[in-house]
Coordinates of C-alpha atoms and ligand atoms in Angstrom, one line a residue:
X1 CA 57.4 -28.6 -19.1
X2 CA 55.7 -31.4 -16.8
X3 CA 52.1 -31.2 -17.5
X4 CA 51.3 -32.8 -13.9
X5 CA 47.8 -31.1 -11.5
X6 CA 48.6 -29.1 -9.1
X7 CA 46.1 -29.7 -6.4
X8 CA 43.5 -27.7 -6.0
X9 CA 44.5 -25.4 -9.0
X10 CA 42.5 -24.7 -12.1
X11 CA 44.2 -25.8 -15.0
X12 CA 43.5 -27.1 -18.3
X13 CA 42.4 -30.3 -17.8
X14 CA 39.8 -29.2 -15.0
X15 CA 36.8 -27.9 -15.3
X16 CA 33.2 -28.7 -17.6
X17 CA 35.0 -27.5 -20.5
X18 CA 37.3 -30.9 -20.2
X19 CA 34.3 -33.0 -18.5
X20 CA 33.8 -36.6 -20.6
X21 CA 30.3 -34.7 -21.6
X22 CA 32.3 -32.1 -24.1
X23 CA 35.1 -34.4 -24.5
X24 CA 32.1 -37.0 -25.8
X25 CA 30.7 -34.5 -28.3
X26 CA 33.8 -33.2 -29.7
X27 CA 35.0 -37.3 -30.6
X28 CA 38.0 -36.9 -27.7
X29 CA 38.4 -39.9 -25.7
X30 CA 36.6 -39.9 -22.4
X31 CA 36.8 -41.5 -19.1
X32 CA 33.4 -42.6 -18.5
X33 CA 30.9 -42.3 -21.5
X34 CA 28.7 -39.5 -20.0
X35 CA 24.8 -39.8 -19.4
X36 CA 22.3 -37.3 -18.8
X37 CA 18.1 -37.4 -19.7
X38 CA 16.0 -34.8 -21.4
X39 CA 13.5 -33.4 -19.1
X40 CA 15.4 -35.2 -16.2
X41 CA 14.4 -32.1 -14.3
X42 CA 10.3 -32.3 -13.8
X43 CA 7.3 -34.4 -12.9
X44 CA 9.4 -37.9 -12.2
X45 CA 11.1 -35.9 -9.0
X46 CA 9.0 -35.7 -6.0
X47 CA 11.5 -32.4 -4.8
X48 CA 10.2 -30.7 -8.5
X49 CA 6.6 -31.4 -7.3
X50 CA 7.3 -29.8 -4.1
X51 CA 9.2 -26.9 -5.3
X52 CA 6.5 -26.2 -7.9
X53 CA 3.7 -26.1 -6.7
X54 CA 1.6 -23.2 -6.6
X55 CA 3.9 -22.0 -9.4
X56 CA 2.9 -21.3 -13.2
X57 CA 5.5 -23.4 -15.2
X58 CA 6.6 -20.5 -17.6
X59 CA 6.6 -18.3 -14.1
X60 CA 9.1 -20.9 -12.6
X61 CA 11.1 -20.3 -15.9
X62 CA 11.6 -16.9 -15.4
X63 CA 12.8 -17.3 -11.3
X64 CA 16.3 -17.6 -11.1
X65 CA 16.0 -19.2 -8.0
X66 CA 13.7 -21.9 -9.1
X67 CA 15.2 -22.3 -12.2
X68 CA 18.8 -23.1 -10.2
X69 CA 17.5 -25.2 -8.0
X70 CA 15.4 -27.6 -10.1
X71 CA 18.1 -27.7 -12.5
X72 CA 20.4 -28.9 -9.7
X73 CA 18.0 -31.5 -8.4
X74 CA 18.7 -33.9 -10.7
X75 CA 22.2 -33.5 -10.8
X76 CA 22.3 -34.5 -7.1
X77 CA 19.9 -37.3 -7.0
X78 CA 21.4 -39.0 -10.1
X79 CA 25.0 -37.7 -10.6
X80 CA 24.2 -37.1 -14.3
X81 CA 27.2 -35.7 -16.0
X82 CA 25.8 -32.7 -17.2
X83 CA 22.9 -30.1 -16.1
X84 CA 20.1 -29.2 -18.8
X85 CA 18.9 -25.7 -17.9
X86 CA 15.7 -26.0 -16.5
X87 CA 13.5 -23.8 -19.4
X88 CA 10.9 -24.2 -22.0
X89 CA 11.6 -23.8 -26.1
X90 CA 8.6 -21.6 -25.7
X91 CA 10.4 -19.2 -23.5
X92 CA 11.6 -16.6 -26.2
X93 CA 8.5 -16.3 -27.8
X94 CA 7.0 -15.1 -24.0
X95 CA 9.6 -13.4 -23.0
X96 CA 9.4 -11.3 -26.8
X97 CA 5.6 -11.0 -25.5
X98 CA 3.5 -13.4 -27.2
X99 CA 0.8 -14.5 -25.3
X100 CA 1.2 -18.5 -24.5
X101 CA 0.4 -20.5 -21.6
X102 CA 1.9 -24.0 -20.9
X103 CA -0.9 -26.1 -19.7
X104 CA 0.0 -29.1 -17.7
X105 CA -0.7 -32.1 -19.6
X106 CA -0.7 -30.6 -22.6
X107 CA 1.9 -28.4 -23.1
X108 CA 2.7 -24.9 -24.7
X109 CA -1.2 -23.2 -25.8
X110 CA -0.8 -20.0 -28.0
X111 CA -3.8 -17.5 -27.6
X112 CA -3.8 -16.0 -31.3
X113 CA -2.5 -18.4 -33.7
X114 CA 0.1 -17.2 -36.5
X115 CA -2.5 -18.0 -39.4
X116 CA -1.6 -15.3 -41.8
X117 CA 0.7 -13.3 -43.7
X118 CA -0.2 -10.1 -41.7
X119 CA 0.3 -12.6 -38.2
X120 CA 3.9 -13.6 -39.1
X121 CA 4.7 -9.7 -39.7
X122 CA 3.1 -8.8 -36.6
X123 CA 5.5 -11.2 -34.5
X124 CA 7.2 -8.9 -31.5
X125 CA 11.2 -9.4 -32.0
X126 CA 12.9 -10.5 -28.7
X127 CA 14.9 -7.8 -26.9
X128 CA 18.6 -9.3 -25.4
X129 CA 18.3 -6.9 -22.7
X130 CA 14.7 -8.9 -21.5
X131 CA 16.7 -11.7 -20.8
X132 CA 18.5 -10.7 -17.5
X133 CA 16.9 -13.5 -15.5
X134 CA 18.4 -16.5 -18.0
X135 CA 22.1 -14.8 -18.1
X136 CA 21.4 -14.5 -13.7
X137 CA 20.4 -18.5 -13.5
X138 CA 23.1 -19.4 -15.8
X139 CA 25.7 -17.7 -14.0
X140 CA 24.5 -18.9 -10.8
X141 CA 24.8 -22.6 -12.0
X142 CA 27.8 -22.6 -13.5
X143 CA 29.1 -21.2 -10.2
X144 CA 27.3 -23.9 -8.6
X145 CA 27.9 -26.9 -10.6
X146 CA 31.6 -26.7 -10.8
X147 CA 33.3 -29.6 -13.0
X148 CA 29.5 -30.6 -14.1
X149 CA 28.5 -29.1 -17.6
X150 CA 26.0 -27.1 -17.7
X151 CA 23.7 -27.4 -21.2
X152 CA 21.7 -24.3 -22.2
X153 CA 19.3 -25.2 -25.2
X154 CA 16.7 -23.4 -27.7
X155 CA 13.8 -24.8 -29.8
X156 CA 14.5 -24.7 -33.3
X157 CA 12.6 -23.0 -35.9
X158 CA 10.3 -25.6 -37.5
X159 CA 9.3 -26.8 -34.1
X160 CA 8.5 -23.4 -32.4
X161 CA 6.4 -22.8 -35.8
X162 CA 4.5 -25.8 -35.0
X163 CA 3.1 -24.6 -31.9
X164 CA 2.5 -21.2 -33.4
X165 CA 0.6 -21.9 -36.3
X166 CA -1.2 -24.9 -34.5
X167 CA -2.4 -23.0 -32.3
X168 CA -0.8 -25.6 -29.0
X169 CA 0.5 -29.5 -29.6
X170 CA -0.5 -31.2 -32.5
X171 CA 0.0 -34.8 -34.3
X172 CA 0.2 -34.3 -37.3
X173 CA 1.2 -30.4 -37.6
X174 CA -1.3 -30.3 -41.1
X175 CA -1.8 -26.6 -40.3
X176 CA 2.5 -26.2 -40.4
X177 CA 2.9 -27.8 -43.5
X178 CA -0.3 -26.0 -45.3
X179 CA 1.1 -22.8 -44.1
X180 CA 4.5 -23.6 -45.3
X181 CA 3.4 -24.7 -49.0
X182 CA 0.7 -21.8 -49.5
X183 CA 3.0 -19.0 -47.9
X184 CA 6.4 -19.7 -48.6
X185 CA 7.4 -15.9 -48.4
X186 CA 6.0 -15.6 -45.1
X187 CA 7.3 -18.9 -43.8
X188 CA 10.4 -17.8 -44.4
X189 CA 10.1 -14.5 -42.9
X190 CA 9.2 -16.5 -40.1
X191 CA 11.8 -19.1 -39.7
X192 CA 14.1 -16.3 -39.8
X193 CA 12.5 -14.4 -37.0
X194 CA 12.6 -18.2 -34.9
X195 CA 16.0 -18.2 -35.8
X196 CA 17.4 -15.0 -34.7
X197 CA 15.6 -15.1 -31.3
X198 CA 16.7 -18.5 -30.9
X199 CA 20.5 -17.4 -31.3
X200 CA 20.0 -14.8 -29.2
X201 CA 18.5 -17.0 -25.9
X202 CA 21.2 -19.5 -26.9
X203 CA 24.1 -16.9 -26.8
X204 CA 22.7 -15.0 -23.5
X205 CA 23.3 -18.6 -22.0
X206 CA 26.9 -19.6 -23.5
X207 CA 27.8 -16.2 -22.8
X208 CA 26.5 -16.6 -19.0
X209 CA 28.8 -20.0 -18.7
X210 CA 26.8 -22.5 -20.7
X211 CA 29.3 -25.8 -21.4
X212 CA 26.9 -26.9 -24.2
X213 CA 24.2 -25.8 -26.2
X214 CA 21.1 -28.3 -27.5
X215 CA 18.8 -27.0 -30.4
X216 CA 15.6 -28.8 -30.1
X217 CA 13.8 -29.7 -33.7
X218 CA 11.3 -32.0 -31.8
X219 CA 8.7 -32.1 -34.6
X220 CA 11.2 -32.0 -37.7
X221 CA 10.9 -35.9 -38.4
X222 CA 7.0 -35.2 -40.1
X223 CA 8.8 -33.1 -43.0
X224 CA 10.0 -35.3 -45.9
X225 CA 14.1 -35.2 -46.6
X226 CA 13.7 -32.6 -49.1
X227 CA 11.2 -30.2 -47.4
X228 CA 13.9 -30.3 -44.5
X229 CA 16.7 -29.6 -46.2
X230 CA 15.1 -26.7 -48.2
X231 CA 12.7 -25.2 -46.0
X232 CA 13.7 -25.8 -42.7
X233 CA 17.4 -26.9 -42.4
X234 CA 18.9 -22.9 -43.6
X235 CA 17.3 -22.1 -40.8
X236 CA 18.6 -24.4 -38.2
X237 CA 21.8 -23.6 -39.8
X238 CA 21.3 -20.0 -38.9
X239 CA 20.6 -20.2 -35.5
X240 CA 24.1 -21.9 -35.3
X241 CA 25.4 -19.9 -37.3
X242 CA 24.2 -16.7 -34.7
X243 CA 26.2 -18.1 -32.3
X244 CA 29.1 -17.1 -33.9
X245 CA 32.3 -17.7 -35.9
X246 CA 34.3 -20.0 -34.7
X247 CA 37.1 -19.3 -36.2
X248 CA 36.4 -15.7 -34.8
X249 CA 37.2 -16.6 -31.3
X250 CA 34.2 -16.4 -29.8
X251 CA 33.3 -18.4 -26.7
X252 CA 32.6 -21.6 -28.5
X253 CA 31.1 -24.5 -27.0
X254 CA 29.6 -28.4 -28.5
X255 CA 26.3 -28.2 -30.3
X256 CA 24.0 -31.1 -30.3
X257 CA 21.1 -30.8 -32.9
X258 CA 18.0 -32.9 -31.4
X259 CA 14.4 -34.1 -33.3
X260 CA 12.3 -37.3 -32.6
X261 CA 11.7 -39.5 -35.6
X262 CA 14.2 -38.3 -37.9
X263 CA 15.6 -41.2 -38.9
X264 CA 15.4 -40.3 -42.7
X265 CA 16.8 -36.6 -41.9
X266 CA 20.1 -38.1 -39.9
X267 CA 22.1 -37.7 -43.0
X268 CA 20.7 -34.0 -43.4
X269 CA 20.8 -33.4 -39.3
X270 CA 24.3 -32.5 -39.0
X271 CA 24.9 -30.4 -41.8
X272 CA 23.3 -27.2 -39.5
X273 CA 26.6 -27.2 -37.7
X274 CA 26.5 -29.4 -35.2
X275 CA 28.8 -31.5 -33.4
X276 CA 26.5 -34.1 -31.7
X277 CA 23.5 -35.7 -33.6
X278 CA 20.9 -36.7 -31.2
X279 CA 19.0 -40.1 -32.1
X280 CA 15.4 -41.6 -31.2
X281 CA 14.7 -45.1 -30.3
X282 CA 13.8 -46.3 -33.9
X283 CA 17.1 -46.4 -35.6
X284 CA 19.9 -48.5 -33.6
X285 CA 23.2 -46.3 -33.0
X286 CA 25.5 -48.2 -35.6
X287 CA 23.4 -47.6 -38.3
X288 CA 22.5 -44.3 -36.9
X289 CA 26.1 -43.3 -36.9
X290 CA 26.7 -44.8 -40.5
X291 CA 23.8 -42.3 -41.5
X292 CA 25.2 -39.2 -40.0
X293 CA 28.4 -39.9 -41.3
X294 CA 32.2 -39.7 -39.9
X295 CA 32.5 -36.1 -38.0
X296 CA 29.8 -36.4 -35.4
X297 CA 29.1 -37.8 -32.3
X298 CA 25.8 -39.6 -31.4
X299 CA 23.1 -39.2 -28.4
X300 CA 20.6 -41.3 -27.1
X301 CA 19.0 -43.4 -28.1
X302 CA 17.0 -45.5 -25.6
X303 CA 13.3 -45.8 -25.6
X304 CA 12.0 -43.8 -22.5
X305 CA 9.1 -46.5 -22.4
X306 CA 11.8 -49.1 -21.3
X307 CA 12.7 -46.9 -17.7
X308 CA 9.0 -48.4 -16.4
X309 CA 10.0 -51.9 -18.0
X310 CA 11.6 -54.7 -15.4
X311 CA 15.4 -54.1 -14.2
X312 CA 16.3 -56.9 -16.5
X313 CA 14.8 -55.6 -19.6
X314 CA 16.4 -52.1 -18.5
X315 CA 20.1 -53.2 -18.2
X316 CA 20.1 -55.0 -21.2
X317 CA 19.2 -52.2 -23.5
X318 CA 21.3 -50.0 -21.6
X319 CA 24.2 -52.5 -22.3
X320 CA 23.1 -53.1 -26.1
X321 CA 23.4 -48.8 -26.6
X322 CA 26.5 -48.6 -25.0
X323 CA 27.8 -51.5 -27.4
X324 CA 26.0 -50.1 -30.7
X325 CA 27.4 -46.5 -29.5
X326 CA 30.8 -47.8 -30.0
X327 CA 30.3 -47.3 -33.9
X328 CA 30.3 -43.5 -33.2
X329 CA 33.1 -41.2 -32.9
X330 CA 31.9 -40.2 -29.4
X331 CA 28.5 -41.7 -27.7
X332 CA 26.7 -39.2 -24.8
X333 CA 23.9 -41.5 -23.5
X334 CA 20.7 -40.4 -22.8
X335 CA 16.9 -41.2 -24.1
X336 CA 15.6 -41.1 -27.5
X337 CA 12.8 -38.6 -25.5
X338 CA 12.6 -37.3 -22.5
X339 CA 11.5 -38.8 -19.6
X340 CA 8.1 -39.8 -19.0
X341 CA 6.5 -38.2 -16.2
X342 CA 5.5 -41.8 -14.2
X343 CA 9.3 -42.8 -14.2
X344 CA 10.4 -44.3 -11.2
X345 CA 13.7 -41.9 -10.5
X346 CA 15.3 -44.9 -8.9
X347 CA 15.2 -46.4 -12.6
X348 CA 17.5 -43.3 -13.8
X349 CA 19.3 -43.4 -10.8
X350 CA 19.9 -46.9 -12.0
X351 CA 20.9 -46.8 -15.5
X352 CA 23.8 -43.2 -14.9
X353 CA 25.4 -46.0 -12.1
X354 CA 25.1 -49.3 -14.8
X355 CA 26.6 -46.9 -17.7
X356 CA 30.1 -45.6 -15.1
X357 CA 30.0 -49.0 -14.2
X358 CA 29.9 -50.6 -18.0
X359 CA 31.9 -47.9 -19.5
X360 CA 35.1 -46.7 -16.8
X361 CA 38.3 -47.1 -18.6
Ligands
CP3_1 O1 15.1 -31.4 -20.2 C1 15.0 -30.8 -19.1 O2 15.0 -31.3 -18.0 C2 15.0 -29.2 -19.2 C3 13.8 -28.6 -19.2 C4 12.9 -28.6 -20.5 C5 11.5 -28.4 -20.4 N1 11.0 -28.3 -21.6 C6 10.8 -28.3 -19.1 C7 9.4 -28.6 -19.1 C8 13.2 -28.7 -21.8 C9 14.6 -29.0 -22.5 C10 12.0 -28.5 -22.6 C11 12.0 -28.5 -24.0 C12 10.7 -28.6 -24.7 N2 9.5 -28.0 -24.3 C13 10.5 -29.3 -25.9 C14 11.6 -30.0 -26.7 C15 11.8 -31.3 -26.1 C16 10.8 -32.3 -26.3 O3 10.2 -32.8 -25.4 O4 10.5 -32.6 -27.5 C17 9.1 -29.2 -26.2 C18 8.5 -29.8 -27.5 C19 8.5 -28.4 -25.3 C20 7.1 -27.9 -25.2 C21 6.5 -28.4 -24.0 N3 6.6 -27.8 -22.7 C22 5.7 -29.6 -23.8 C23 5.4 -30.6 -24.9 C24 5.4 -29.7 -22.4 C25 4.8 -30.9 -21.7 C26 3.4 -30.7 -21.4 C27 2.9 -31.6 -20.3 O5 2.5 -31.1 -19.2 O6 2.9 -32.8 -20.5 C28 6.0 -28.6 -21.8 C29 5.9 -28.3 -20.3 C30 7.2 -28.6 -19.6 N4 8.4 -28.2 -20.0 C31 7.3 -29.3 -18.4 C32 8.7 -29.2 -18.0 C33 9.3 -29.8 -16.8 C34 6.2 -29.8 -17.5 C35 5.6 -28.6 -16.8 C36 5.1 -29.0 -15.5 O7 5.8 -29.5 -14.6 O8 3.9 -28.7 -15.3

């Protein structure tokens, strides 16, 4: 049996689920290393300005209409290789009807800290059936985007504690840690309720089409290696783990596991299940890759900083992490962050055409 296309039929090597993106994070050989930024949808784009305003961000988040269309407008401006749902990690946690706010410039404000036993218990659980609006965007995308991956994406545990306990953003997430020494009981009680309603948004949008799924652990590189792996990674590993078995036959799709400053935990990282480590700025992909061990693929890792540095400056640290990426089983490039909200989009524009270019085999 010829394996051969037949034009403009579906077949097995069509579609996002073959796109270099997936191929990338499950170590398959690609044709062009793919590329795609974190928060490439948002303030840098002049048509997200537009389209927002007058808006409330966590309002926009719940607008299927919104949400398909600013997810797309990066996808045509740039020609990434793969969509990130335009969302917030704080979404569950509204939608389960906890009173937060996202305030711009400062991010995700929580009215009534969780500063207590009695708080954590207290928590609302989040109901599948409120998420109707997410499985409607998803849907909508994937019919939209065709061959382009589409990436759905949750916050993990630890970080979504963070902002609860703090209160909103915080530096050094003192409150977190105190909470997690003094309570331990309750901190578990509460990573597991983080983790549950994280496996539920995450399967709502796998099951609506989702290519890919990103857990973000923003915040997990202020833990020491053993705090992680005892108090936080189980945790990570069961909002994975709620996705499904594998071996099951459910609708499976790559995993990337995502934190900033974790360059200690990369040899933990992995070990929740994913397929795709995600790495910041501060530890070059070769040794990155040596930490995480054979069995994943890498992303990242450049500096977002450098997309408002000169073009020189720019290309050569694109072409130095597509070189150092090579020590990795697969390599999806994107920043070590996301993007900066006084990027010049031409700059991205610029490095997804530099990266085909460099990388088309
Ligand atoms: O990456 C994408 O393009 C998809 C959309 C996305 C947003 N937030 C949209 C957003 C994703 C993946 C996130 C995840 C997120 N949200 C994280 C994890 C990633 C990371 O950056 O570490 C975190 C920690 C949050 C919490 C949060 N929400 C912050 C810190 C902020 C920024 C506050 C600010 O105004 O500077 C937000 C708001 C937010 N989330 C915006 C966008 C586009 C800005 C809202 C606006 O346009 O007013």
């Amino acid at each position: 049996m010829g394996t051969a296309a037949t034009p403009g039929t579906p077949n097995a090597t069509t579609g996002p689920a073959d796109s270099d993106l997936v191929r990338a994070a499950l170590g398959r050989e690609v044709r062009r290393t793919p590329v795609w930024f974190m928060r490439q949808a948002g303030r840098s784009l002049p048509e997200y300005r537009a389209l927002r305003a007058g808006t409330a961000m966590l309002a926009a988040c719940q607008d299927p209409d919104l949400v398909t269309e600013i997810t797309l407008q990066p996808v045509r401006r740039h020609g990434v290789d793969a969509a990130i749902l335009f969302s917030d990690i704080v979404l569950p946690l509204v939608v389960a009807g906890i009173d937060i706010d996202i305030k711009p410039g400062v991010g995700p404000v929580i009215a009534h800290p969780v500063r207590s036993v009695a708080d954590v218990d207290a928590l609302p659980d989040l109901e599948p059936e409120a998420l109707g609006f997410l499985a409607t965007a998803v849907s909508r995308l994937t019919a939209e985007l065709g061959d382009t991956p589409l990436i759905g994406f949750a916050g993990a545990p630890f970080t979504l504690a963070t902002y609860l306990i703090e209160g909103g953003p915080s530096k050094e997430h003192a409150r977190t840690k105190a909470f997690m020494y003094a309570e331990p009981q309750a901190w578990e009680r509460l990573l597991a309720k983080l983790s549950v309603s994280a496996a539920v948004f995450l399967r709502t949008q796998v099951d609506a089409g989702a290519s890919a799924v990103q857990l973000f652990d923003s915040w997990a590189g202020v833990l020491s290696a053993t705090d992680y792996a005892t108090r936080v990674l189980p945790h990570s590993r069961a909002v994975f783990d709620g996705l499904g078995d594998r071996a099951a036959g459910v609708r499976d799709v790559p995993r990337v596991h995502f934190g900033v400053g974790t360059g200690e935990l990369l040899p933990l990282i992995g070990d929740a299940g994913a397929d795709v480590v995600g790495v910041d700025w501060r530890v070059p992909l070769d040794e990155a890759a040596r930490r995480v061990g054979p069995g994943y693929s890498l992303q990242g890792n450049l500096d977002p900083a450098v997309l408002l540095a000169d073009r020189e400056t720019l290309d050569r640290e694109v072409r130095r992490i597509v070189e150092q990426g090579r020590a990795a089983r697969g390599h999806v490039i994107n920043l070590g962050h996301g993007v900066l909200p006084d990027t010049d989009p031409g700059a991205i524009t610029h490095v997804v055409e530099l990266v085909h270019e460099l990388t088309a085999r």
